[in-house]
CSV table of C-alpha atoms and ligand atoms in Angstrom, one decimal:
chain,number,residue,atom,x,y,z
A,10,MET,CA,108.9,68.9,122.5
A,11,SER,CA,105.2,69.8,122.8
A,12,LYS,CA,103.1,70.0,119.7
A,13,LYS,CA,103.1,73.5,118.2
A,14,PHE,CA,99.9,74.9,116.7
A,15,SER,CA,99.7,76.4,113.3
A,16,LYS,CA,100.4,80.1,113.1
A,17,GLU,CA,98.0,80.5,110.2
A,18,PRO,CA,94.4,81.8,110.6
A,19,ILE,CA,91.5,79.7,109.5
A,20,ARG,CA,91.5,79.2,105.6
A,21,GLY,CA,89.9,82.2,103.9
A,22,MET,CA,90.2,84.4,107.0
A,23,ASP,CA,92.8,87.1,107.7
A,24,ASP,CA,94.9,88.4,110.4
A,25,TYR,CA,95.2,92.2,110.2
A,26,TYR,CA,98.6,93.3,111.4
A,27,PRO,CA,98.7,97.1,112.3
A,28,GLN,CA,100.1,97.9,108.8
A,29,ASP,CA,97.2,96.0,107.1
A,30,LEU,CA,94.7,97.6,109.4
A,31,ARG,CA,96.0,101.1,108.7
A,32,GLU,CA,95.1,100.6,105.0
A,33,VAL,CA,91.6,99.1,105.9
A,34,ASN,CA,90.9,101.9,108.3
A,35,TRP,CA,91.9,104.5,105.7
A,36,ILE,CA,89.5,102.9,103.2
A,37,ILE,CA,86.7,102.8,105.8
A,38,GLU,CA,87.3,106.4,107.0
A,39,THR,CA,87.2,107.7,103.4
A,40,ILE,CA,83.8,105.9,102.9
A,41,ARG,CA,82.6,107.3,106.2
A,42,ASP,CA,83.5,110.8,105.2
A,43,VAL,CA,81.5,110.5,102.0
A,44,VAL,CA,78.4,109.0,103.4
A,45,GLU,CA,78.2,111.3,106.3
A,46,ARG,CA,78.3,114.2,103.8
A,47,TYR,CA,74.9,112.8,102.7
A,48,GLY,CA,73.6,112.6,106.2
A,49,TYR,CA,73.9,108.8,106.8
A,50,GLU,CA,74.2,107.6,110.3
A,51,GLU,CA,76.0,104.5,111.6
A,52,TYR,CA,74.3,101.5,113.2
A,53,LEU,CA,75.5,98.0,114.2
A,54,THR,CA,73.8,94.6,114.3
A,55,PRO,CA,74.8,91.3,116.1
A,56,GLN,CA,77.0,89.0,114.1
A,57,LEU,CA,74.8,86.0,114.9
A,58,GLU,CA,71.2,85.9,113.7
A,59,PRO,CA,68.4,83.3,113.5
A,60,ILE,CA,69.0,81.4,110.2
A,61,GLU,CA,65.3,81.8,109.2
A,62,ILE,CA,65.7,85.5,108.4
A,63,PHE,CA,68.2,84.8,105.7
A,64,ALA,CA,66.4,81.6,104.5
A,65,ALA,CA,63.3,83.7,103.9
A,66,LYS,CA,64.5,86.1,101.2
A,67,SER,CA,68.2,86.1,100.7
A,68,SER,CA,69.3,83.1,98.6
A,69,ASP,CA,69.2,79.3,99.0
A,70,GLU,CA,72.9,79.1,97.9
A,71,LEU,CA,73.9,81.7,100.6
A,72,VAL,CA,72.1,79.9,103.4
A,73,ASN,CA,72.6,76.2,102.4
A,74,GLU,CA,76.0,76.2,100.8
A,75,GLN,CA,77.9,79.3,102.0
A,76,SER,CA,77.0,79.7,105.6
A,77,PHE,CA,78.8,79.3,108.8
A,78,ILE,CA,76.3,77.9,111.2
A,79,VAL,CA,76.6,77.9,115.0
A,80,GLU,CA,74.6,75.3,116.8
A,81,LYS,CA,73.2,76.5,120.1
A,82,LYS,CA,72.7,74.1,123.1
A,83,GLU,CA,69.0,73.6,122.6
A,84,GLY,CA,69.5,72.7,118.9
A,85,GLU,CA,68.6,76.2,117.7
A,86,ARG,CA,70.7,77.1,114.7
A,87,LEU,CA,72.2,80.5,114.3
A,88,ILE,CA,74.0,81.9,111.3
A,89,LEU,CA,77.1,84.1,111.2
A,90,ILE,CA,75.8,86.9,109.1
A,91,PRO,CA,76.7,86.3,105.4
A,92,GLU,CA,75.3,89.7,104.5
A,93,LEU,CA,73.6,92.5,106.4
A,94,THR,CA,70.3,93.5,104.7
A,95,PRO,CA,68.0,91.1,106.6
A,96,SER,CA,69.4,92.3,109.9
A,97,LEU,CA,68.9,95.9,108.8
A,98,ALA,CA,65.3,95.1,107.8
A,99,ARG,CA,64.8,93.5,111.2
A,100,MET,CA,66.1,96.6,113.1
A,101,VAL,CA,64.0,99.0,111.0
A,102,ALA,CA,60.9,96.8,111.3
A,103,LYS,CA,61.3,96.7,115.1
A,104,LYS,CA,61.2,100.5,115.5
A,105,SER,CA,59.5,101.5,112.2
A,106,GLN,CA,56.9,103.8,114.0
A,107,GLU,CA,59.5,106.0,115.7
A,108,LEU,CA,62.2,106.2,113.1
A,109,LYS,CA,62.1,109.3,110.9
A,110,LYS,CA,61.8,108.6,107.2
A,111,PRO,CA,63.7,108.4,105.0
A,112,ILE,CA,66.2,106.5,107.1
A,113,ARG,CA,69.8,107.0,105.9
A,114,TRP,CA,72.0,104.4,107.7
A,115,TYR,CA,75.4,102.8,107.1
A,116,CYS,CA,77.2,100.0,108.9
A,117,VAL,CA,80.6,98.4,108.7
A,118,PRO,CA,80.2,94.7,109.7
A,119,THR,CA,82.3,91.7,109.1
A,120,CYS,CA,80.4,89.1,107.1
A,121,PHE,CA,81.1,85.4,106.7
A,122,ARG,CA,80.6,83.2,103.6
A,123,TYR,CA,81.9,79.7,103.1
A,124,GLU,CA,83.1,80.5,99.6
A,125,ARG,CA,86.2,79.3,97.7
A,126,PRO,CA,88.9,81.7,98.8
A,127,GLN,CA,90.3,83.5,95.7
A,128,ARG,CA,91.3,86.9,94.5
A,129,GLY,CA,88.4,89.1,95.6
A,130,ARG,CA,86.7,86.6,97.8
A,131,ARG,CA,87.4,85.6,101.4
A,132,ARG,CA,85.4,83.7,104.0
A,133,ALA,CA,85.4,86.6,106.5
A,134,PHE,CA,85.2,90.1,104.9
A,135,ILE,CA,84.5,93.6,106.0
A,136,GLN,CA,81.5,94.8,104.0
A,137,PRO,CA,80.4,98.4,104.5
A,138,ASN,CA,76.7,98.8,103.8
A,139,VAL,CA,74.9,102.0,102.9
A,140,ASP,CA,71.0,102.0,102.7
A,141,ILE,CA,68.2,104.4,102.4
A,142,LEU,CA,64.7,103.2,103.6
A,143,GLY,CA,61.3,104.7,103.4
A,144,GLU,CA,61.8,106.7,100.2
A,145,GLU,CA,59.9,105.2,97.3
A,146,SER,CA,61.0,107.5,94.5
A,147,LEU,CA,63.8,106.8,92.1
A,148,TYR,CA,65.6,109.7,93.7
A,149,ALA,CA,66.7,107.4,96.5
A,150,ASP,CA,68.3,105.0,93.9
A,151,LEU,CA,69.8,108.1,92.2
A,152,GLU,CA,71.3,109.2,95.6
A,153,ILE,CA,72.8,105.8,96.1
A,154,PHE,CA,74.4,105.9,92.6
A,155,ASN,CA,75.8,109.4,93.5
A,156,VAL,CA,77.2,108.1,96.8
A,157,ILE,CA,79.0,105.3,94.8
A,158,VAL,CA,80.4,107.8,92.3
A,159,ASP,CA,81.6,110.1,95.1
A,160,ILE,CA,83.3,107.2,97.0
A,161,PHE,CA,85.2,106.2,93.9
A,162,THR,CA,86.1,109.8,92.9
A,163,GLU,CA,87.2,110.5,96.5
A,164,PHE,CA,89.7,107.7,96.1
A,165,GLY,CA,90.8,109.3,92.8
A,166,ALA,CA,89.3,106.6,90.5
A,167,THR,CA,88.0,107.6,87.1
A,168,THR,CA,85.2,106.4,84.8
A,169,GLU,CA,87.8,104.5,82.7
A,170,GLN,CA,88.6,102.4,85.8
A,171,PHE,CA,85.2,101.5,87.2
A,172,GLN,CA,81.6,101.3,86.0
A,173,ILE,CA,78.3,100.8,87.8
A,174,TYR,CA,76.5,98.1,85.8
A,175,TYR,CA,72.8,98.5,86.4
A,176,ASN,CA,69.6,96.9,85.5
A,177,SER,CA,66.1,96.5,87.0
A,178,ARG,CA,64.3,93.4,88.3
A,179,ARG,CA,61.0,95.0,87.3
A,180,PHE,CA,62.3,95.6,83.8
A,181,MET,CA,63.6,92.1,83.5
A,182,ASP,CA,60.3,90.8,84.8
A,183,SER,CA,58.5,92.7,82.0
A,184,VAL,CA,61.0,91.3,79.4
A,185,CYS,CA,60.4,87.8,80.6
A,186,LYS,CA,56.6,88.1,80.9
A,187,PHE,CA,55.8,90.2,77.8
A,188,ILE,CA,58.5,89.4,75.4
A,189,LEU,CA,59.6,85.9,76.2
A,190,GLU,CA,56.2,84.9,77.6
A,191,ILE,CA,57.8,83.0,80.5
A,192,LYS,CA,55.4,82.0,83.2
A,193,GLU,CA,55.6,84.2,86.3
A,194,GLU,CA,56.6,81.4,88.7
A,195,ILE,CA,59.6,80.5,86.5
A,196,ILE,CA,61.1,84.0,86.4
A,197,PRO,CA,63.0,83.7,89.7
A,198,LEU,CA,64.8,80.7,88.2
A,199,VAL,CA,65.6,82.7,85.1
A,200,PHE,CA,67.3,85.3,87.3
A,201,LYS,CA,69.1,82.7,89.2
A,202,VAL,CA,70.5,81.2,86.0
A,203,LEU,CA,71.4,84.6,84.6
A,204,ASP,CA,73.2,85.5,87.8
A,205,LYS,CA,75.5,82.6,87.1
A,206,SER,CA,76.2,83.8,83.5
A,207,ASP,CA,79.3,85.8,84.3
A,208,LYS,CA,80.6,83.2,86.9
A,209,LEU,CA,80.7,80.3,84.4
A,210,ASP,CA,82.4,79.9,81.0
A,211,GLU,CA,80.2,79.7,77.9
A,212,ASN,CA,80.0,75.9,77.7
A,213,GLU,CA,79.4,75.5,81.5
A,214,PHE,CA,76.7,78.2,81.3
A,215,GLU,CA,74.9,76.5,78.3
A,216,LYS,CA,75.0,73.1,80.1
A,217,TYR,CA,73.6,74.7,83.3
A,218,LEU,CA,70.8,76.3,81.2
A,219,ILE,CA,69.9,73.1,79.5
A,220,ASP,CA,69.9,71.1,82.8
A,221,THR,CA,67.7,73.8,84.4
A,222,PHE,CA,65.1,74.4,81.7
A,223,GLN,CA,65.1,71.7,79.0
A,224,ASP,CA,62.8,74.0,77.0
A,225,GLU,CA,64.6,75.2,73.8
A,226,ILE,CA,62.5,78.3,73.4
A,227,ILE,CA,63.2,79.5,77.0
A,228,ILE,CA,66.9,78.6,76.6
A,229,GLN,CA,67.3,80.6,73.4
A,230,GLY,CA,65.4,83.5,75.0
A,231,ILE,CA,67.7,83.5,78.1
A,232,LEU,CA,70.8,83.4,75.9
A,233,LYS,CA,69.6,86.7,74.3
A,234,LEU,CA,69.2,88.3,77.7
A,235,LYS,CA,72.8,87.7,78.7
A,236,ASP,CA,75.1,90.6,77.7
A,237,SER,CA,73.5,93.7,76.2
A,238,ARG,CA,75.1,97.0,77.1
A,239,SER,CA,72.0,99.2,76.4
A,240,ILE,CA,68.2,98.8,76.5
A,241,ASN,CA,68.1,99.3,72.7
A,242,ASP,CA,70.7,96.6,72.1
A,243,LEU,CA,68.7,94.2,74.1
A,244,LEU,CA,65.4,95.0,72.5
A,245,LYS,CA,66.9,94.8,69.0
A,246,LYS,CA,67.3,91.1,69.6
A,247,PHE,CA,63.6,90.5,69.7
A,248,ASP,CA,60.9,90.8,66.9
A,249,ASN,CA,57.3,91.9,67.5
A,250,ILE,CA,57.6,93.3,71.0
A,251,PRO,CA,54.1,93.9,72.3
A,252,GLN,CA,52.9,97.4,73.2
A,253,LYS,CA,52.1,96.2,76.7
A,254,PHE,CA,55.8,95.8,77.3
A,255,TYR,CA,56.5,99.5,76.5
A,256,LYS,CA,53.7,100.5,78.9
A,257,SER,CA,54.9,98.2,81.7
A,258,GLU,CA,56.1,99.7,85.0
A,259,GLY,CA,59.5,97.9,84.6
A,260,TYR,CA,60.2,99.5,81.2
A,261,LEU,CA,59.0,103.0,82.1
A,262,GLU,CA,60.8,103.1,85.4
A,263,LEU,CA,64.1,102.1,83.9
A,264,LYS,CA,63.8,104.6,81.1
A,265,LYS,CA,63.0,107.3,83.7
A,266,PHE,CA,66.0,106.3,85.7
A,267,GLU,CA,68.3,106.5,82.7
A,268,GLN,CA,67.0,110.0,82.1
A,269,LEU,CA,67.8,111.0,85.7
A,270,ILE,CA,71.3,109.7,85.6
A,271,GLU,CA,71.8,111.7,82.4
A,272,GLU,CA,70.4,114.8,84.0
A,273,ILE,CA,72.6,114.8,87.1
A,274,ASP,CA,75.6,114.1,84.9
A,275,ILE,CA,76.7,110.7,86.1
A,276,ARG,CA,76.0,108.9,82.8
A,277,ASN,CA,79.7,108.3,82.2
A,278,TYR,CA,80.0,106.2,85.4
A,279,CYS,CA,77.0,103.9,84.6
A,280,THR,CA,76.4,101.2,82.0
A,281,PHE,CA,73.2,99.2,81.5
A,282,SER,CA,73.9,95.5,81.8
A,283,SER,CA,71.1,93.0,80.9
A,284,GLY,CA,73.1,90.1,82.6
A,285,THR,CA,73.2,91.9,86.0
A,286,VAL,CA,70.2,90.5,87.9
A,287,ARG,CA,71.8,90.0,91.4
A,288,GLY,CA,71.9,86.7,93.3
A,289,LEU,CA,69.7,87.7,96.2
A,290,ASP,CA,66.0,87.0,96.1
A,291,TYR,CA,64.7,90.2,97.9
A,292,TYR,CA,65.5,92.7,95.1
A,293,THR,CA,62.6,94.1,93.2
A,294,GLY,CA,63.6,97.3,91.4
A,295,ILE,CA,66.8,99.0,90.2
A,296,ILE,CA,69.9,96.7,90.9
A,297,TYR,CA,73.6,97.3,90.3
A,298,GLU,CA,77.1,96.0,90.7
A,299,VAL,CA,80.3,97.9,90.4
A,300,PHE,CA,83.2,96.3,88.5
A,301,ASP,CA,86.7,97.2,87.6
A,302,THR,CA,86.7,97.8,83.9
A,303,GLY,CA,90.1,96.2,83.5
A,304,THR,CA,90.9,92.5,83.6
A,305,GLU,CA,92.8,92.2,86.8
A,306,ASN,CA,89.9,92.2,89.3
A,307,ILE,CA,87.0,90.2,88.0
A,308,ARG,CA,84.8,90.0,91.1
A,309,SER,CA,82.3,92.7,91.9
A,310,ILE,CA,83.4,95.5,94.2
A,311,PHE,CA,79.9,96.8,95.1
A,312,GLY,CA,76.5,95.2,94.8
A,313,GLY,CA,73.1,96.4,95.7
A,314,GLY,CA,69.6,97.3,94.7
A,315,ARG,CA,66.0,98.1,95.7
A,316,TYR,CA,64.1,95.8,97.9
A,317,ASP,CA,60.4,96.6,98.3
A,318,ASP,CA,59.1,93.6,100.4
A,319,LEU,CA,62.0,92.6,102.7
A,320,LEU,CA,60.5,94.0,105.8
A,321,SER,CA,57.3,92.0,105.2
A,322,ILE,CA,59.1,89.0,106.9
A,323,PHE,CA,59.0,90.9,110.2
A,324,SER,CA,55.8,93.1,110.0
A,325,GLU,CA,52.8,94.0,108.1
A,326,GLU,CA,54.2,97.5,107.4
A,327,LYS,CA,55.6,98.0,103.9
A,328,ILE,CA,58.8,100.0,103.9
A,329,THR,CA,60.9,100.0,100.8
A,330,GLY,CA,64.7,100.4,100.8
A,331,THR,CA,67.7,100.6,98.5
A,332,GLY,CA,71.4,100.4,99.1
A,333,PHE,CA,74.6,98.5,98.6
A,334,GLY,CA,77.3,96.4,100.3
A,335,MET,CA,80.9,96.7,99.2
A,336,GLY,CA,83.9,94.6,100.0
A,337,VAL,CA,86.8,96.5,101.6
A,338,TYR,CA,89.1,93.7,100.3
A,339,THR,CA,87.7,93.9,96.8
A,340,LEU,CA,88.0,97.7,96.8
A,341,SER,CA,91.6,97.5,98.2
A,342,LEU,CA,92.6,95.2,95.3
A,343,PHE,CA,91.1,97.7,92.9
A,344,LEU,CA,92.9,100.7,94.5
A,345,LYS,CA,96.2,98.8,94.4
A,346,THR,CA,95.7,98.0,90.7
A,347,TYR,CA,95.4,101.7,89.9
A,348,ASN,CA,98.0,102.9,92.4
A,349,LEU,CA,95.4,104.8,94.4
A,350,ILE,CA,96.7,104.0,97.9
A,351,PRO,CA,98.9,106.9,99.1
A,352,GLU,CA,102.4,106.1,100.2
A,353,ASP,CA,102.1,107.9,103.5
A,354,ILE,CA,99.5,105.6,105.0
A,355,LYS,CA,101.8,102.6,104.5
A,356,GLU,CA,104.0,103.5,107.4
A,357,LYS,CA,102.9,104.6,110.8
A,358,ASP,CA,103.6,108.3,111.2
A,359,TYR,CA,105.4,109.0,114.5
A,360,SER,CA,106.2,112.6,113.7
A,361,ASP,CA,103.9,114.0,116.3
A,362,THR,CA,105.0,111.5,119.0
A,363,ILE,CA,107.2,112.6,121.8
A,364,TYR,CA,109.9,110.1,122.9
A,365,ILE,CA,111.3,110.1,126.4
A,366,ALA,CA,114.9,108.8,126.9
A,367,SER,CA,116.4,108.4,130.4
A,368,ILE,CA,120.0,108.1,131.5
A,369,ASN,CA,119.2,105.5,134.2
A,370,GLU,CA,116.4,103.8,135.9
A,371,ASP,CA,116.3,106.3,138.8
A,372,MET,CA,114.5,108.6,136.4
A,373,SER,CA,111.6,106.1,135.8
A,374,THR,CA,109.0,107.9,138.0
A,375,TYR,CA,110.0,111.3,136.6
A,376,ALA,CA,109.6,109.8,133.1
A,377,PHE,CA,106.1,108.7,133.9
A,378,GLU,CA,105.2,112.1,135.3
A,379,LEU,CA,106.6,113.8,132.2
A,380,ALA,CA,104.7,111.4,129.9
A,381,ARG,CA,101.4,112.0,131.7
A,382,MET,CA,101.8,115.8,131.3
A,383,ILE,CA,102.5,115.4,127.6
A,384,ARG,CA,99.6,113.0,126.9
A,385,ASP,CA,97.3,115.4,128.8
A,386,ASP,CA,98.2,117.9,126.2
A,387,ASP,CA,97.1,115.4,123.5
A,388,PHE,CA,100.5,114.5,122.2
A,389,PRO,CA,101.3,110.8,121.8
A,390,CYS,CA,104.2,110.0,124.1
A,391,MET,CA,106.4,106.9,124.4
A,392,ILE,CA,108.9,106.1,127.2
A,393,ASP,CA,112.0,104.0,126.3
A,394,TYR,CA,112.2,101.5,129.2
A,395,ARG,CA,115.8,100.5,128.6
A,396,PHE,CA,116.9,103.3,131.0
A,397,LYS,CA,120.5,103.0,129.8
A,398,ASN,CA,122.7,103.8,126.8
A,399,LEU,CA,121.2,107.1,125.7
A,400,LYS,CA,122.8,106.8,122.3
A,401,ASN,CA,120.8,103.7,121.5
A,402,GLN,CA,117.6,105.3,122.7
A,403,ILE,CA,118.1,108.3,120.4
A,404,LYS,CA,119.0,105.9,117.5
A,405,LYS,CA,115.7,104.0,118.1
A,406,ALA,CA,113.7,107.3,118.1
A,407,ASN,CA,115.4,108.3,114.9
A,408,GLU,CA,114.5,105.0,113.2
A,409,LEU,CA,110.8,105.6,114.1
A,410,GLY,CA,110.9,109.1,112.6
A,411,ILE,CA,110.4,110.8,115.9
A,412,LEU,CA,111.1,114.6,115.7
A,413,ILE,CA,111.3,115.5,119.4
A,414,VAL,CA,113.1,113.5,122.2
A,415,LEU,CA,113.0,114.5,125.8
A,416,ILE,CA,116.1,113.5,127.7
A,417,ILE,CA,116.2,113.1,131.5
A,418,GLY,CA,119.2,112.4,133.7
A,419,PRO,CA,120.2,112.9,137.3
A,420,GLU,CA,120.7,116.7,136.8
A,421,GLU,CA,117.2,117.1,135.2
A,422,LEU,CA,115.7,115.1,138.0
A,423,ALA,CA,117.4,117.1,140.7
A,424,GLU,CA,116.5,120.5,139.1
A,425,ARG,CA,113.0,119.4,137.7
A,426,THR,CA,114.2,120.3,134.2
A,427,VAL,CA,114.0,118.4,130.8
A,428,THR,CA,116.4,118.5,127.9
A,429,ILE,CA,114.6,118.8,124.6
A,430,ARG,CA,116.3,117.4,121.5
A,431,ASN,CA,115.2,118.6,118.1
A,432,MET,CA,116.0,115.4,116.0
A,433,VAL,CA,116.2,117.4,112.7
A,434,SER,CA,118.6,120.1,113.8
A,435,GLU,CA,120.1,117.9,116.5
A,436,GLU,CA,120.0,121.0,118.8
A,437,GLN,CA,119.3,120.5,122.5
A,438,LYS,CA,118.0,122.8,125.1
A,439,THR,CA,117.2,122.4,128.8
A,440,VAL,CA,114.0,124.0,130.1
A,441,ASN,CA,112.0,123.8,133.3
A,442,PHE,CA,109.4,121.0,133.6
A,443,ASP,CA,106.5,123.6,133.3
A,444,ALA,CA,108.0,125.0,130.1
A,445,VAL,CA,108.2,121.7,128.2
A,446,ILE,CA,104.9,121.9,126.4
A,447,GLU,CA,105.5,125.5,125.3
A,448,GLU,CA,108.9,124.4,124.0
A,449,ILE,CA,107.4,121.4,122.1
A,450,TYR,CA,104.9,123.8,120.4
A,451,SER,CA,107.7,126.1,119.4
A,452,ILE,CA,109.8,123.3,117.8
A,453,ILE,CA,106.7,122.0,116.0
A,454,ASP,CA,106.0,125.6,114.7
A,455,GLU,CA,109.5,125.7,113.4
A,456,PHE,CA,109.0,122.3,111.6
A,457,ASN,CA,105.8,123.6,110.1
A,458,GLU,CA,107.4,126.8,108.9
A,459,ASP,CA,110.2,124.8,107.3
A,460,LYS,CA,107.7,122.5,105.6
A,461,PHE,CA,105.7,125.5,104.3
A,462,GLU,CA,108.9,127.1,102.9
A,463,GLN,CA,109.9,124.0,101.0
B,528,HAM,P1,76.5,91.1,97.6
B,528,HAM,O1,76.6,91.3,96.1
B,528,HAM,O2,76.3,89.7,98.0
B,528,HAM,O3,75.4,92.0,98.2
B,528,HAM,O4,77.8,91.6,98.2
B,528,HAM,C1,78.2,93.0,98.1
B,528,HAM,C2,79.7,93.1,98.0
B,528,HAM,O5,80.3,92.5,99.1
B,528,HAM,C3,80.3,92.4,96.8
B,528,HAM,O6,80.3,93.2,95.6
B,528,HAM,C4,81.8,92.2,97.2
B,528,HAM,O7,82.6,93.3,97.1
B,528,HAM,C5,81.6,92.0,98.7
B,528,HAM,N1,81.7,90.5,99.0
B,528,HAM,C6,80.7,89.6,98.9
B,528,HAM,N2,81.1,88.4,99.2
B,528,HAM,C7,82.5,88.5,99.5
B,528,HAM,C8,83.5,87.6,99.9
B,528,HAM,N3,83.3,86.3,100.0
B,528,HAM,N4,84.7,88.1,100.1
B,528,HAM,C9,85.0,89.5,100.0
B,528,HAM,N5,84.0,90.4,99.6
B,528,HAM,C10,82.8,89.9,99.4
B,528,HAM,C11,74.9,91.9,99.5
B,528,HAM,O8,75.5,91.4,100.4
B,528,HAM,C12,73.7,92.8,99.7
B,528,HAM,N6,73.3,92.5,101.1
B,528,HAM,C13,74.1,94.3,99.6
B,528,HAM,C14,73.0,95.2,99.8
B,528,HAM,C15,72.9,96.2,100.8
B,528,HAM,N7,71.9,95.3,99.1
B,528,HAM,C16,71.1,96.3,99.6
B,528,HAM,N8,71.8,96.8,100.6
């Protein structure tokens, strides 16, 4: 016997059977509906990019440890996109003169990361991205927060089930610079370490801190930055905060942002989190991650933030942007945890599909002609190709949940008629070929009236 290959997909990657894809598509369509209400338009990028554009400002870990690299013939190395933002920046930089600002775009790519597969993390994952570019004001960040809240509420989730944990890179810069007096060039390293704080346990984190910094004052300072849930909570941990901190752009901007989320009444959905600093290098302003507030799903569902300088790797023009990426997989785990996936999307609905059953194979051409007419009227239509044993064909239609079966036999063929079977009442009626569509509509009207009365 010849060797049989494994039926499994590559580790960390998934096959989507139609049933799985129905759920994924339902999630994506719901997101699409929300973002299009805000005027966002869809775009698409290639899945392969030059590695340099991610190496420049994404993260060392992402490029060096978590990437799928494709080697081209000439030795040029390409990367299977681990995230989308550098590609978005490239596309915007390329046409920045002609694009009307602000640019509101969304995309539904598959991204690839060589991570340890686990609950909430796969090696290939669908990551809808929503970004607004060319709008400097905090209202852009506020709009993005609103979009996130609307997406979750559209799925029926409540503030008790999810929170947007936010912070600001500029604010944390000011804390490091003016309160902890950490040298500017070390601050990115502080963020890198802090980003690990919720991924490592307490002992691992302390060891990682000591290995990275060796300096006891910095280590004690960073430990204080870890898990405050309000700006006041965080600042209470420090004595003698200098006035220049309270006058810094980072502090003032974050305070203003908090006032705005209060004013538009989404405060309940948002929690300040000093440990949220984001792992990607290009963030400069307000940053955020969405988490399940329960204990079942510990990985972030959404992640995003403001990037002021990302386009500078492609052009001299400065265009700021803010937005998020979200995992369809992580969101689906969240929705399942709270029973927010409706039952009726789990099975394919054949109730509007017309089924053609034939008494023998002599009717095959007639069946194709009939099916074409029905599809031309926008009804899905399936032909049973067994062409014998009518009882079995009707049984099959019944199993699928079909409501209307068209039966054709020698008599129907000779007289150009069709017998229509209402699968609910089990009534049958023979009509002329040209009257079939009208009869289908009248049976559907009957079903709808019955549904309405119930
Ligand atoms: P990120 O935090 O790396 O941000 O990813 C955003 C979301 O993508 C995560 O919260 C998670 O739901 C999902 N995700 C990430 N890695 C995986 C994985 N291995 N398996 C399943 N889901 C995953 C970014 O990628 C930024 N580029 C987002 C952004 C857009 N920032 C501004 N605009």
